[in-house]
Amino acid sequence: MKKLISVIFLLCWTSLGYAQLMNESSELVLNTGTANQQQNTSVTSDSNGNVYAVWESWDGSNLDYEIKAKFTDSLGNALVAEFTVNTTTNEDQRYPKIKYSNQGFVFVTWMGIGTNGDWDVYGKVFDTSGNVLVGETILHADLTGNQKFPNLASTPNGDLILVWQNNTQVSGTRYISNTSSFSANFQIDSSGVAQLVPVVAGLTNNGFTVVWQETDTLNDSEIKGQVFDSSNGTSSSIINISNNSTFQQISPAVSSDTLGNVYVVWTDKGSDGSNEGIYLSVLSQTLGSQGQNNKRINKTTSGFQNFPSIATSVNGITVVSWNSFNQDASYDGIYSRVLDNNHNIQTNETRLNSTTDFFQSFSALSLLGDEGPLYALWQSGMKDSTNTQDGDEYGIVWRSFDLEDITHPDIACKAFTLTLGPDSTATLIADSLNNGTFDANGFTLSVDPGSFTLSDTGSNNVILTAIDPSGNKSTCVSQVIVQFITPEVLSYDGIKDNFCANETFNFRINTQGYWAADNQFTIQLSDENGIFTNPVVLGVVTDTSFNSLTIPAEIVSSSQYRIRVLSSNSGTTGPESGNFTLHAQPTVAVGGNFIIENGQSITVPVEITGESTVNFSLAGELLSGTSASTSVSLTPSSSGVFSVSNVYNEFCQGTSSGNIEVTFDPSPCLSNVNILEVSHYGLIKSSDVIVSIGTVNDITTYQAENSITLNPGFSTNTTKPFKAEIQNCIEE
């Protein structure tokens, strides 16, 4: 029986968690210069947790504001002491923003009154040690009128996008990091009404989204947005994000993640039922809805909730903070709320400021990862008061937090086939449905239902659930189709084209379906004609893994052998294999006794079986033969008993039997004897000649079969007679 999961993504959801800010640091005053007013701060951070902050400062020594900066480590310790950013100092320099680029530099922008008396927008680039990389630069080509309220964002390729309010329209430029240059200015499409206080967020495609506050013809304000591509060209029309014409929507803030989401928050003057409230929409990169539209962020609605700030991790964990009047029982306090990575707003509001005296307002946020750290900065104090945190009016307060794990596993299902077991039931393993589910802290999987029977034939719903160690849960639902599959033998592995008799080989049976636990597979070999009337059983096995089988020793050579398998479960017979060849083992038999002279050749009768040329060794010589009865010629190098060995043909090793006995004549006849230098007793052949030059000095007997011929000059010493014998050398 088989179970198929044919629909992968029917539905996915996650459980709602309760986010808490944890491990908060103590508040510390960031500014070194504490006289008078330090306010309107902005913050960014790098992947190492280093923090880069800017603010505007008026120390009372003149009537002008300056832009100050300070770089710290993750604990607030100074890496670069407080310094002045702006070069132009003749008039006010205000409302700074700062952003870290993944190319290793920070960009600061602000608005300042220039020499012509209008507001201009400036930019300056520093490395992380505070060294100037690009000096103070006016960002806009249009030098008429007022250019104010700059904002900036980074893109994945390291560029910086800068936007500002150009009189009553929105303009911008791109700082191209790899060339340290600025693009031409671009402008939001003019609608004939005032476009104010723009903000910007980078997108995964190196484009960006610009959001602004727009005053319509009824003198109400709405939050609008437009998408631009990586070449600064528009890729969407202007979208009405707040989509509420009843009240005014002002003070937008925007962020984005690497998953293609854009998060927009703003102040709504009246929709929460009690003055101002904080509202949010989650949009796609094309500004399409992602399911959260005009969602109220603040849980507490009494008093004023305004001036929101927002920060989002790459995976979509989002923190929103805002000013809340009198909620901490003393003027403004900074409150926050968290969205998980599925855009669910968490239940609890959290106050960021531990000091509640005076005003705690205008927060700036930087969120490094899903679980922090979250760096929060705000201005703390009261005008004309010296009883404040920095000792004189307003100062910049720095604090860090960790976030509780509220990241839900990123779950995905996949299709899967499940075969029911021999008892017609099966258990589904959860990981079988997993299609790349991920959570940085790990997860466990479960399925419901997890077991199936014959009654489940047809369509079923299976729920795959992933839970991380913090209890965050994600679920997807798949449609499951159950069907029955009859057990069947399909094919075989391990059959070669040629086998030898008595050869052992590995054989595997390929099947489908589950077999009964007591099922046996009988492996049969046909006769030499490929017929299974009287098959030979090669083996009986109980599993389908590789099993060792042996070809019978006694076979007839043929190229028409086949194998098939019978199963005892329902009497199923598998298919017959293709034809293959079995080769009988070659054999060689010899026998006989031979008496020969040294160097004499003999002819040995040999009996051979086998369907091809048989090679073998006898008396140290490699020989061959093809007929059933043959003879071979060989010349032994010594007397002894010699056996046939090393029997083989093209495919198979063989066997041998018998041996031959070879005896050299014990009294061999000598030939070509030179009796000049040595005494010699021995025999010579009748056809040979005694060769001598000189006198024979020993009594020597020479024997021959018929006669002895003496060469001329042959002589003997008279005291040592020469003796000749005839017919004692008999040549066999």
Coordinates of C-alpha atoms in Angstrom, one line a residue, residues 143-705:
L143 CA 20.2 75.3 -5.0
T144 CA 17.1 77.3 -4.8
G145 CA 14.6 77.2 -2.0
N146 CA 14.8 75.0 1.1
Q147 CA 16.1 71.4 1.1
K148 CA 15.3 69.8 4.5
F149 CA 14.8 66.7 6.6
P150 CA 17.1 64.2 4.9
N151 CA 16.9 60.5 5.5
L152 CA 19.0 57.6 4.3
A153 CA 19.1 53.8 3.9
S154 CA 21.6 51.2 2.7
T155 CA 21.2 48.6 0.0
P156 CA 22.7 45.0 -0.1
N157 CA 25.4 46.1 -2.6
G158 CA 26.6 48.8 0.0
D159 CA 25.2 51.8 -1.7
L160 CA 23.5 54.6 0.3
I161 CA 20.1 56.0 -0.8
L162 CA 19.5 59.6 0.4
V163 CA 16.2 61.4 0.2
W164 CA 15.1 64.9 1.4
Q165 CA 12.2 67.4 1.2
N166 CA 12.9 69.6 -1.8
N167 CA 10.7 72.7 -1.0
T168 CA 7.4 70.8 -1.0
Q169 CA 8.5 67.8 -3.1
V170 CA 10.8 64.8 -2.5
S171 CA 14.2 64.4 -4.2
G172 CA 17.1 62.0 -3.7
T173 CA 20.4 60.7 -4.8
R174 CA 22.4 57.4 -4.6
Y175 CA 25.9 57.3 -3.1
I176 CA 27.6 54.6 -5.2
S177 CA 30.0 52.9 -2.8
N178 CA 32.4 51.3 -5.3
T179 CA 33.1 54.6 -7.0
S180 CA 32.6 57.0 -4.0
S181 CA 30.4 59.1 -6.2
F182 CA 26.8 60.4 -6.3
S183 CA 24.2 59.7 -8.9
A184 CA 22.1 62.3 -10.5
N185 CA 19.2 63.6 -8.4
F186 CA 15.8 61.9 -8.8
Q187 CA 12.4 63.2 -7.8
I188 CA 9.2 61.6 -6.6
D189 CA 6.4 62.2 -9.1
S190 CA 4.8 65.5 -8.5
S191 CA 1.1 65.4 -7.6
G192 CA 0.7 69.2 -7.1
V193 CA 0.4 68.9 -3.3
A194 CA 2.9 69.1 -0.5
Q195 CA 5.2 66.0 -0.1
L196 CA 6.9 66.3 3.3
V197 CA 9.4 64.5 5.7
P198 CA 10.5 61.6 3.4
V199 CA 12.0 58.3 4.7
V200 CA 13.6 55.5 2.8
A201 CA 14.3 51.7 3.0
G202 CA 16.6 49.7 0.8
L203 CA 15.3 46.6 -1.0
T204 CA 16.9 43.2 -1.7
N205 CA 17.2 44.0 -5.4
N206 CA 19.3 47.1 -4.6
G207 CA 16.2 49.2 -5.3
F208 CA 14.5 51.2 -2.5
T209 CA 11.1 52.4 -1.2
V210 CA 10.5 56.1 -0.4
V211 CA 7.7 56.9 2.0
W212 CA 6.5 60.4 2.9
Q213 CA 3.7 62.5 4.4
E214 CA 1.5 64.1 1.8
T215 CA -1.0 66.9 2.3
D216 CA -4.0 66.5 0.1
T217 CA -6.4 69.1 -1.3
L218 CA -8.5 68.9 1.9
N219 CA -5.5 69.8 3.9
D220 CA -5.3 66.3 5.5
S221 CA -2.1 64.3 5.6
E222 CA -1.8 60.8 4.3
I223 CA 1.2 58.4 4.1
K224 CA 2.2 57.7 0.5
G225 CA 5.0 55.5 -1.0
Q226 CA 6.7 54.7 -4.2
V227 CA 9.2 52.0 -5.3
F228 CA 12.5 52.7 -7.2
D229 CA 14.8 50.2 -8.9
S230 CA 18.5 49.8 -8.7
S231 CA 19.0 52.5 -11.4
N232 CA 16.9 55.0 -9.4
G233 CA 14.0 54.6 -11.8
T234 CA 10.4 54.3 -10.6
S235 CA 9.1 50.7 -10.6
S236 CA 5.6 51.4 -9.1
S237 CA 3.0 54.1 -9.1
I238 CA 2.5 56.2 -5.9
I239 CA 0.6 54.1 -3.3
N240 CA -1.6 55.4 -0.6
I241 CA -0.2 53.3 2.4
S242 CA -2.3 54.8 5.3
N243 CA -5.5 54.6 3.2
N244 CA -7.4 56.6 5.8
S245 CA -8.9 60.0 4.9
T246 CA -10.7 60.5 8.2
F247 CA -7.8 61.8 10.2
Q248 CA -4.3 63.1 9.6
Q249 CA -1.5 60.6 9.2
I250 CA 2.0 62.1 9.9
S251 CA 5.6 61.3 10.9
P252 CA 6.3 58.1 8.9
A253 CA 9.1 55.7 9.5
V254 CA 10.1 52.7 7.3
S255 CA 12.3 49.6 7.4
S256 CA 12.7 46.4 5.4
D257 CA 14.1 42.9 5.7
T258 CA 15.8 40.5 3.3
L259 CA 12.6 38.4 2.8
G260 CA 11.1 41.1 0.6
N261 CA 8.9 42.9 3.2
V262 CA 8.6 46.6 3.8
Y263 CA 7.3 47.9 7.2
V264 CA 5.8 51.4 7.5
V265 CA 4.7 53.1 10.7
W266 CA 3.2 56.5 11.3
T267 CA 1.3 58.7 13.8
D268 CA -2.5 58.7 13.3
K269 CA -4.2 61.7 14.8
G270 CA -7.4 60.3 16.2
S271 CA -7.9 56.7 15.0
D272 CA -7.1 55.0 18.3
G273 CA -10.0 56.7 20.0
S274 CA -7.9 59.0 22.2
N275 CA -5.8 61.6 20.4
E276 CA -2.8 60.2 18.5
G277 CA -1.8 56.5 18.0
I278 CA 0.8 54.5 16.2
Y279 CA -0.2 52.5 13.1
L280 CA 1.6 50.0 10.9
S281 CA 1.3 48.4 7.5
V282 CA 3.4 45.5 6.2
L283 CA 3.9 45.6 2.5
S284 CA 5.8 43.6 -0.2
Q285 CA 8.6 45.1 -2.2
T286 CA 6.1 46.3 -4.7
L287 CA 4.0 47.9 -1.9
G288 CA 1.4 45.2 -2.1
S289 CA -0.4 44.2 1.1
Q290 CA 1.2 41.4 3.3
G291 CA -1.8 41.0 5.6
Q292 CA -1.2 43.8 8.1
N293 CA -2.9 47.0 7.1
N294 CA -3.4 50.0 9.4
K295 CA -2.7 47.9 12.4
R296 CA -2.6 49.8 15.7
I297 CA 0.7 49.2 17.5
N298 CA 0.1 51.0 20.8
K299 CA -1.9 49.0 23.3
T300 CA -2.3 51.9 25.7
T301 CA -4.5 54.5 24.0
S302 CA -4.9 57.2 26.6
G303 CA -2.9 60.4 25.9
F304 CA -0.7 61.0 22.9
Q305 CA 1.3 58.2 21.2
N306 CA 3.5 59.8 18.5
F307 CA 6.8 60.1 16.6
P308 CA 7.4 56.4 15.9
S309 CA 10.8 54.8 15.1
I310 CA 11.3 51.4 13.6
A311 CA 14.1 48.8 13.2
T312 CA 13.9 45.4 11.5
S313 CA 16.3 42.4 11.4
V314 CA 17.2 40.7 8.2
N315 CA 14.7 37.9 9.0
G316 CA 11.8 40.3 9.8
I317 CA 11.8 40.7 13.6
T318 CA 10.7 44.3 14.0
V319 CA 10.7 46.7 16.9
V320 CA 8.6 49.9 16.9
S321 CA 9.1 52.6 19.5
W322 CA 7.3 55.9 20.1
N323 CA 6.7 58.8 22.5
S324 CA 3.9 58.1 25.0
F325 CA 2.7 61.1 27.0
N326 CA 2.4 60.5 30.7
Q327 CA 2.3 56.7 30.5
D328 CA 5.4 56.6 32.7
A329 CA 3.8 59.2 35.0
S330 CA 6.2 62.0 34.0
Y331 CA 5.8 63.7 30.7
D332 CA 6.9 61.6 27.7
G333 CA 8.3 58.1 28.0
I334 CA 9.7 55.7 25.3
Y335 CA 7.5 52.6 24.7
S336 CA 8.0 49.8 22.3
R337 CA 6.3 46.7 20.8
V338 CA 7.7 43.8 18.7
L339 CA 6.5 42.0 15.6
D340 CA 7.6 38.5 15.0
N341 CA 8.8 37.3 11.6
N342 CA 5.3 36.5 10.5
H343 CA 4.2 40.1 11.2
N344 CA 2.2 39.2 14.3
I345 CA 2.2 42.0 16.8
Q346 CA 3.3 40.8 20.3
T347 CA 1.0 41.4 23.3
N348 CA 3.2 43.4 25.7
E349 CA 4.3 47.0 25.5
T350 CA 7.7 47.6 27.0
R351 CA 9.1 50.9 28.4
L352 CA 12.6 51.5 27.1
N353 CA 13.5 54.3 29.6
S354 CA 14.3 53.4 33.2
T355 CA 14.6 57.1 34.2
T356 CA 11.1 58.5 34.1
D357 CA 11.7 62.1 35.2
F358 CA 11.2 64.8 32.6
F359 CA 10.8 64.1 28.9
Q360 CA 12.1 60.9 27.3
S361 CA 11.4 61.3 23.7
F362 CA 12.3 61.1 20.0
S363 CA 13.8 57.6 20.0
A364 CA 16.2 56.1 17.4
L365 CA 16.6 52.3 17.0
S366 CA 19.1 49.8 15.5
L367 CA 18.4 46.1 15.6
L368 CA 21.4 43.9 14.9
G369 CA 19.8 40.4 14.8
D370 CA 16.6 38.4 15.4
E371 CA 17.5 38.2 19.1
G372 CA 19.3 41.5 19.4
P373 CA 21.1 43.4 20.5
L374 CA 18.7 46.3 20.1
Y375 CA 20.3 49.7 20.5
A376 CA 17.9 52.4 21.6
L377 CA 18.9 56.1 21.8
W378 CA 16.6 59.0 22.8
Q379 CA 16.8 62.6 24.1
S380 CA 16.2 63.0 27.8
G381 CA 15.6 66.1 29.9
M382 CA 13.8 69.4 30.0
K383 CA 14.4 72.8 28.7
D384 CA 15.9 75.3 31.1
S385 CA 16.5 72.6 33.7
T386 CA 19.8 71.5 35.2
N387 CA 18.3 68.6 37.1
T388 CA 18.5 66.2 34.2
Q389 CA 20.5 63.0 33.3
D390 CA 23.3 64.9 31.6
G391 CA 23.1 67.8 34.1
D392 CA 21.8 70.5 31.7
E393 CA 18.6 70.5 29.7
Y394 CA 18.6 67.7 27.1
G395 CA 21.1 64.9 26.6
I396 CA 21.4 61.7 24.5
V397 CA 20.7 58.5 26.4
W398 CA 22.0 55.1 25.2
R399 CA 20.7 51.7 26.1
S400 CA 20.9 48.1 24.7
F401 CA 18.5 45.1 25.0
D402 CA 18.4 41.5 24.0
L403 CA 15.2 40.1 22.5
E404 CA 13.5 36.9 23.5
D405 CA 13.4 34.4 20.7
I406 CA 10.2 35.0 18.8
T407 CA 11.4 33.9 15.4
H408 CA 9.1 31.2 14.2
P409 CA 10.6 28.3 12.2
D410 CA 10.5 28.9 8.4
I411 CA 8.6 25.8 7.5
A412 CA 8.0 24.1 4.1
C413 CA 6.4 20.8 3.2
K414 CA 7.1 18.5 0.3
A415 CA 5.5 15.6 -1.6
F416 CA 6.1 12.1 -0.2
T417 CA 5.1 8.5 -1.0
L418 CA 4.5 6.1 1.9
T419 CA 3.9 2.4 1.4
L420 CA 1.8 0.6 4.0
G421 CA 3.5 -2.3 5.8
P422 CA 2.7 -6.1 5.7
D423 CA 0.0 -5.5 8.3
S424 CA -1.6 -2.8 6.0
T425 CA -0.5 0.0 8.4
A426 CA 2.3 2.5 8.3
T427 CA 3.8 5.3 10.5
L428 CA 4.7 8.6 8.7
I429 CA 8.1 10.0 9.7
A430 CA 7.8 13.8 10.1
D431 CA 11.1 14.5 8.4
S432 CA 9.7 12.8 5.3
L433 CA 7.6 15.9 4.7
N434 CA 10.3 18.4 5.5
N435 CA 11.3 20.6 2.6
G436 CA 14.1 22.8 4.1
T437 CA 12.5 24.0 7.3
F438 CA 14.9 26.3 9.2
D439 CA 15.3 27.9 12.6
A440 CA 18.6 29.4 13.8
N441 CA 18.0 27.8 17.3
G442 CA 17.0 24.4 15.9
F443 CA 13.5 22.8 15.9
T444 CA 11.6 19.5 16.3
L445 CA 9.0 18.2 13.8
S446 CA 5.8 16.3 14.2
V447 CA 2.9 15.2 12.0
D448 CA -0.8 14.7 12.5
P449 CA -2.0 12.2 11.7
G450 CA 1.1 10.0 11.9
S451 CA -0.3 6.6 11.1
F452 CA -2.5 5.2 8.3
T453 CA -4.4 2.0 7.4
L454 CA -6.4 0.7 4.4
S455 CA -9.3 2.8 5.5
D456 CA -7.3 6.0 4.6
T457 CA -7.4 5.2 0.9
G458 CA -8.1 8.4 -0.9
S459 CA -7.5 12.0 0.2
N460 CA -6.2 13.0 3.6
N461 CA -4.8 16.1 5.3
V462 CA -1.5 15.9 7.0
I463 CA -0.2 18.7 9.3
L464 CA 3.6 19.2 9.6
T465 CA 4.5 21.2 12.7
A466 CA 7.9 22.7 13.6
I467 CA 8.6 24.0 17.2
D468 CA 11.8 25.7 18.2
P469 CA 13.3 25.6 21.8
S470 CA 11.4 28.8 22.7
G471 CA 8.1 27.3 21.8
N472 CA 7.6 29.2 18.5
K473 CA 5.6 27.1 16.2
S474 CA 5.0 27.0 12.5
T475 CA 2.7 24.6 10.7
C476 CA 1.9 23.7 7.1
V477 CA -0.9 21.4 5.7
S478 CA -0.5 19.0 2.8
Q479 CA -3.1 16.9 1.0
V480 CA -2.2 13.2 1.2
I481 CA -3.5 10.5 -1.2
V482 CA -3.4 6.9 0.0
Q483 CA -3.4 4.0 -2.5
F484 CA -2.8 0.3 -2.3
I485 CA 0.1 -1.4 -4.3
T486 CA 0.3 -5.2 -4.7
P487 CA 3.7 -6.7 -3.8
E488 CA 5.5 -7.7 -7.0
V489 CA 8.8 -9.0 -8.2
L490 CA 10.1 -6.5 -10.8
S491 CA 13.6 -7.4 -11.9
Y492 CA 17.0 -8.8 -10.9
D493 CA 20.5 -7.5 -10.4
G494 CA 23.8 -9.5 -10.6
I495 CA 23.2 -11.6 -13.8
K496 CA 26.2 -11.5 -16.2
D497 CA 26.5 -12.6 -19.8
N498 CA 28.8 -15.5 -19.0
F499 CA 29.1 -17.8 -15.9
C500 CA 31.2 -20.9 -15.3
A501 CA 30.0 -24.1 -13.6
N502 CA 30.4 -23.9 -9.9
E503 CA 30.8 -20.1 -9.9
T504 CA 29.5 -18.1 -7.0
F505 CA 27.9 -14.7 -7.6
N506 CA 25.7 -12.0 -5.8
F507 CA 22.1 -11.8 -6.8
R508 CA 19.4 -9.2 -5.8
I509 CA 15.7 -9.2 -6.3
N510 CA 14.0 -5.9 -7.1
T511 CA 10.4 -5.6 -5.8
Q512 CA 7.7 -3.2 -4.9
G513 CA 5.3 -3.2 -2.0
Y514 CA 5.6 -4.8 1.4
W515 CA 5.8 -8.6 1.6
A516 CA 4.5 -10.8 4.4
A517 CA 7.0 -11.4 7.1
D518 CA 7.1 -15.2 6.4
N519 CA 7.5 -14.8 2.6
Q520 CA 10.2 -16.8 0.9
F521 CA 11.8 -16.2 -2.6
T522 CA 12.8 -19.3 -4.5
I523 CA 15.4 -18.6 -7.2
Q524 CA 15.3 -21.1 -10.1
L525 CA 17.7 -21.8 -13.0
S526 CA 16.2 -23.1 -16.3
D527 CA 17.7 -26.0 -18.3
E528 CA 20.1 -25.4 -21.2
N529 CA 17.1 -24.6 -23.5
G530 CA 15.7 -21.9 -21.2
I531 CA 12.8 -24.0 -20.0
F532 CA 11.6 -24.2 -16.4
T533 CA 10.0 -27.7 -16.6
N534 CA 12.6 -29.1 -14.3
P535 CA 14.4 -26.1 -12.9
V536 CA 17.4 -26.2 -10.6
V537 CA 16.9 -24.3 -7.3
L538 CA 19.8 -22.0 -6.8
G539 CA 18.6 -20.7 -3.4
V540 CA 15.7 -19.9 -1.1
V541 CA 15.9 -16.4 0.6
T542 CA 13.7 -14.2 2.7
D543 CA 15.0 -10.7 1.8
T544 CA 15.6 -8.8 -1.3
S545 CA 19.2 -7.7 -0.6
F546 CA 22.1 -9.2 -2.4
N547 CA 22.3 -13.0 -1.7
S548 CA 25.2 -15.3 -2.6
L549 CA 24.3 -18.1 -5.2
T550 CA 26.3 -20.8 -6.9
I551 CA 26.0 -22.3 -10.4
P552 CA 25.8 -26.1 -10.3
A553 CA 29.0 -28.0 -11.0
E554 CA 27.4 -30.3 -13.5
I555 CA 26.0 -28.3 -16.4
V556 CA 25.7 -28.5 -20.1
S557 CA 27.3 -25.5 -21.9
S558 CA 24.6 -23.4 -23.4
S559 CA 23.7 -19.7 -24.2
Q560 CA 20.0 -20.0 -23.4
Y561 CA 19.9 -20.3 -19.6
R562 CA 17.5 -18.1 -17.6
I563 CA 16.6 -17.3 -14.0
R564 CA 13.2 -16.5 -12.4
V565 CA 12.0 -16.0 -8.8
L566 CA 8.9 -17.4 -7.2
S567 CA 7.5 -15.9 -4.0
S568 CA 5.4 -17.8 -1.5
N569 CA 3.4 -14.7 -0.8
S570 CA 0.2 -15.2 -3.0
G571 CA 2.2 -17.5 -5.2
T572 CA 3.7 -14.6 -7.2
T573 CA 6.1 -15.5 -10.0
G574 CA 8.6 -12.9 -11.1
P575 CA 9.6 -12.3 -14.7
E576 CA 12.1 -14.5 -16.5
S577 CA 15.5 -13.0 -17.0
G578 CA 17.2 -12.5 -20.3
N579 CA 19.3 -15.3 -21.8
F580 CA 22.9 -15.8 -20.5
T581 CA 25.6 -18.4 -21.1
L582 CA 26.8 -21.1 -18.7
H583 CA 30.2 -22.7 -19.5
A584 CA 31.1 -26.2 -18.3
Q585 CA 34.5 -26.4 -16.6
P586 CA 37.3 -27.6 -18.9
T587 CA 39.1 -30.9 -17.8
V588 CA 42.4 -32.4 -18.9
A589 CA 43.5 -36.1 -18.1
V590 CA 46.9 -37.6 -18.9
G591 CA 48.8 -40.9 -18.1
G592 CA 51.8 -43.1 -19.2
N593 CA 55.4 -44.1 -18.5
F594 CA 58.3 -43.1 -20.7
I595 CA 62.0 -44.1 -20.8
I596 CA 63.9 -41.7 -22.9
E597 CA 67.4 -40.5 -23.5
N598 CA 68.3 -36.9 -22.4
G599 CA 66.9 -34.4 -25.0
Q600 CA 64.6 -36.9 -26.6
S601 CA 61.0 -35.7 -27.3
I602 CA 57.9 -37.8 -26.4
T603 CA 54.3 -37.9 -27.5
V604 CA 51.7 -37.9 -24.7
P605 CA 48.0 -38.8 -25.2
V606 CA 45.6 -36.2 -23.5
E607 CA 41.8 -36.4 -22.8
I608 CA 40.1 -32.9 -23.0
T609 CA 36.6 -31.7 -22.3
G610 CA 35.3 -28.1 -22.8
E611 CA 33.6 -26.1 -25.6
S612 CA 36.6 -24.1 -26.6
T613 CA 40.4 -24.3 -26.7
V614 CA 41.7 -25.5 -23.4
N615 CA 45.1 -24.3 -22.1
F616 CA 47.1 -26.3 -19.6
S617 CA 50.6 -26.9 -18.4
L618 CA 52.5 -30.3 -18.4
A619 CA 56.1 -30.9 -17.5
G620 CA 56.6 -27.2 -17.2
E621 CA 55.4 -26.5 -20.8
L622 CA 52.3 -24.4 -21.7
L623 CA 50.1 -26.5 -24.0
S624 CA 46.7 -26.4 -25.6
G625 CA 44.1 -28.6 -27.3
T626 CA 40.5 -28.6 -28.5
S627 CA 39.4 -32.1 -29.3
A628 CA 38.0 -34.7 -26.8
S629 CA 41.1 -36.8 -27.4
T630 CA 44.4 -35.4 -28.6
S631 CA 48.1 -35.8 -28.1
V632 CA 50.9 -33.3 -27.3
S633 CA 54.7 -33.4 -27.9
L634 CA 57.1 -32.3 -25.2
T635 CA 60.8 -32.7 -24.3
P636 CA 61.3 -33.1 -20.6
S637 CA 64.4 -31.6 -19.1
S638 CA 64.7 -34.2 -16.4
S639 CA 63.2 -37.6 -15.4
G640 CA 60.4 -37.6 -12.9
V641 CA 56.6 -37.6 -12.4
F642 CA 54.7 -34.8 -14.1
S643 CA 51.1 -33.7 -13.5
V644 CA 48.9 -31.6 -15.7
S645 CA 48.0 -28.2 -14.1
N646 CA 46.8 -24.6 -14.8
V647 CA 43.7 -25.7 -16.8
Y648 CA 41.6 -22.9 -18.3
N649 CA 39.7 -21.7 -21.3
E650 CA 38.4 -18.3 -22.3
F651 CA 35.9 -18.1 -19.5
C652 CA 36.6 -20.7 -16.8
Q653 CA 39.3 -22.4 -14.7
G654 CA 39.3 -26.2 -15.0
T655 CA 40.4 -29.4 -13.3
S656 CA 43.0 -32.0 -14.2
S657 CA 43.8 -35.7 -13.4
G658 CA 46.6 -38.1 -14.0
N659 CA 50.3 -37.7 -14.6
I660 CA 53.2 -39.1 -16.7
E661 CA 56.4 -40.7 -15.5
V662 CA 59.6 -40.0 -17.5
T663 CA 62.8 -42.0 -16.9
F664 CA 66.1 -41.1 -18.6
D665 CA 68.3 -44.3 -19.7
P666 CA 70.6 -45.0 -16.7
S667 CA 73.6 -45.9 -19.1
P668 CA 73.5 -43.4 -21.8
C669 CA 75.8 -43.7 -24.8
L670 CA 78.4 -40.9 -25.0
S671 CA 79.2 -39.2 -28.3
N672 CA 82.1 -37.3 -29.8
V673 CA 84.6 -38.4 -27.1
N674 CA 87.9 -36.6 -27.1
I675 CA 90.5 -38.8 -25.3
L676 CA 93.4 -36.6 -25.8
E677 CA 93.5 -35.0 -22.4
V678 CA 91.4 -37.1 -20.1
S679 CA 91.1 -40.6 -19.2
H680 CA 87.7 -42.0 -20.1
Y681 CA 85.6 -45.0 -19.4
G682 CA 82.3 -45.0 -21.2
L683 CA 80.2 -45.9 -24.1
I684 CA 80.0 -44.4 -27.5
K685 CA 77.6 -44.9 -30.3
S686 CA 78.6 -47.0 -33.3
S687 CA 78.2 -44.0 -35.6
D688 CA 80.5 -41.8 -33.5
V689 CA 84.3 -41.5 -33.9
I690 CA 87.0 -41.6 -31.3
V691 CA 89.0 -38.5 -31.8
S692 CA 92.7 -38.4 -30.6
I693 CA 95.9 -36.6 -31.5
G694 CA 98.6 -38.1 -29.4
T695 CA 99.0 -41.1 -27.2
V696 CA 96.3 -42.6 -24.9
N697 CA 97.9 -42.9 -21.5
D698 CA 95.3 -44.9 -19.6
I699 CA 93.8 -48.3 -19.9
T700 CA 90.5 -47.3 -21.6
T701 CA 87.6 -49.4 -22.6
Y702 CA 85.4 -48.1 -25.4
Q703 CA 82.2 -49.8 -26.3
A704 CA 80.0 -49.5 -29.3
E705 CA 77.0 -51.3 -30.8

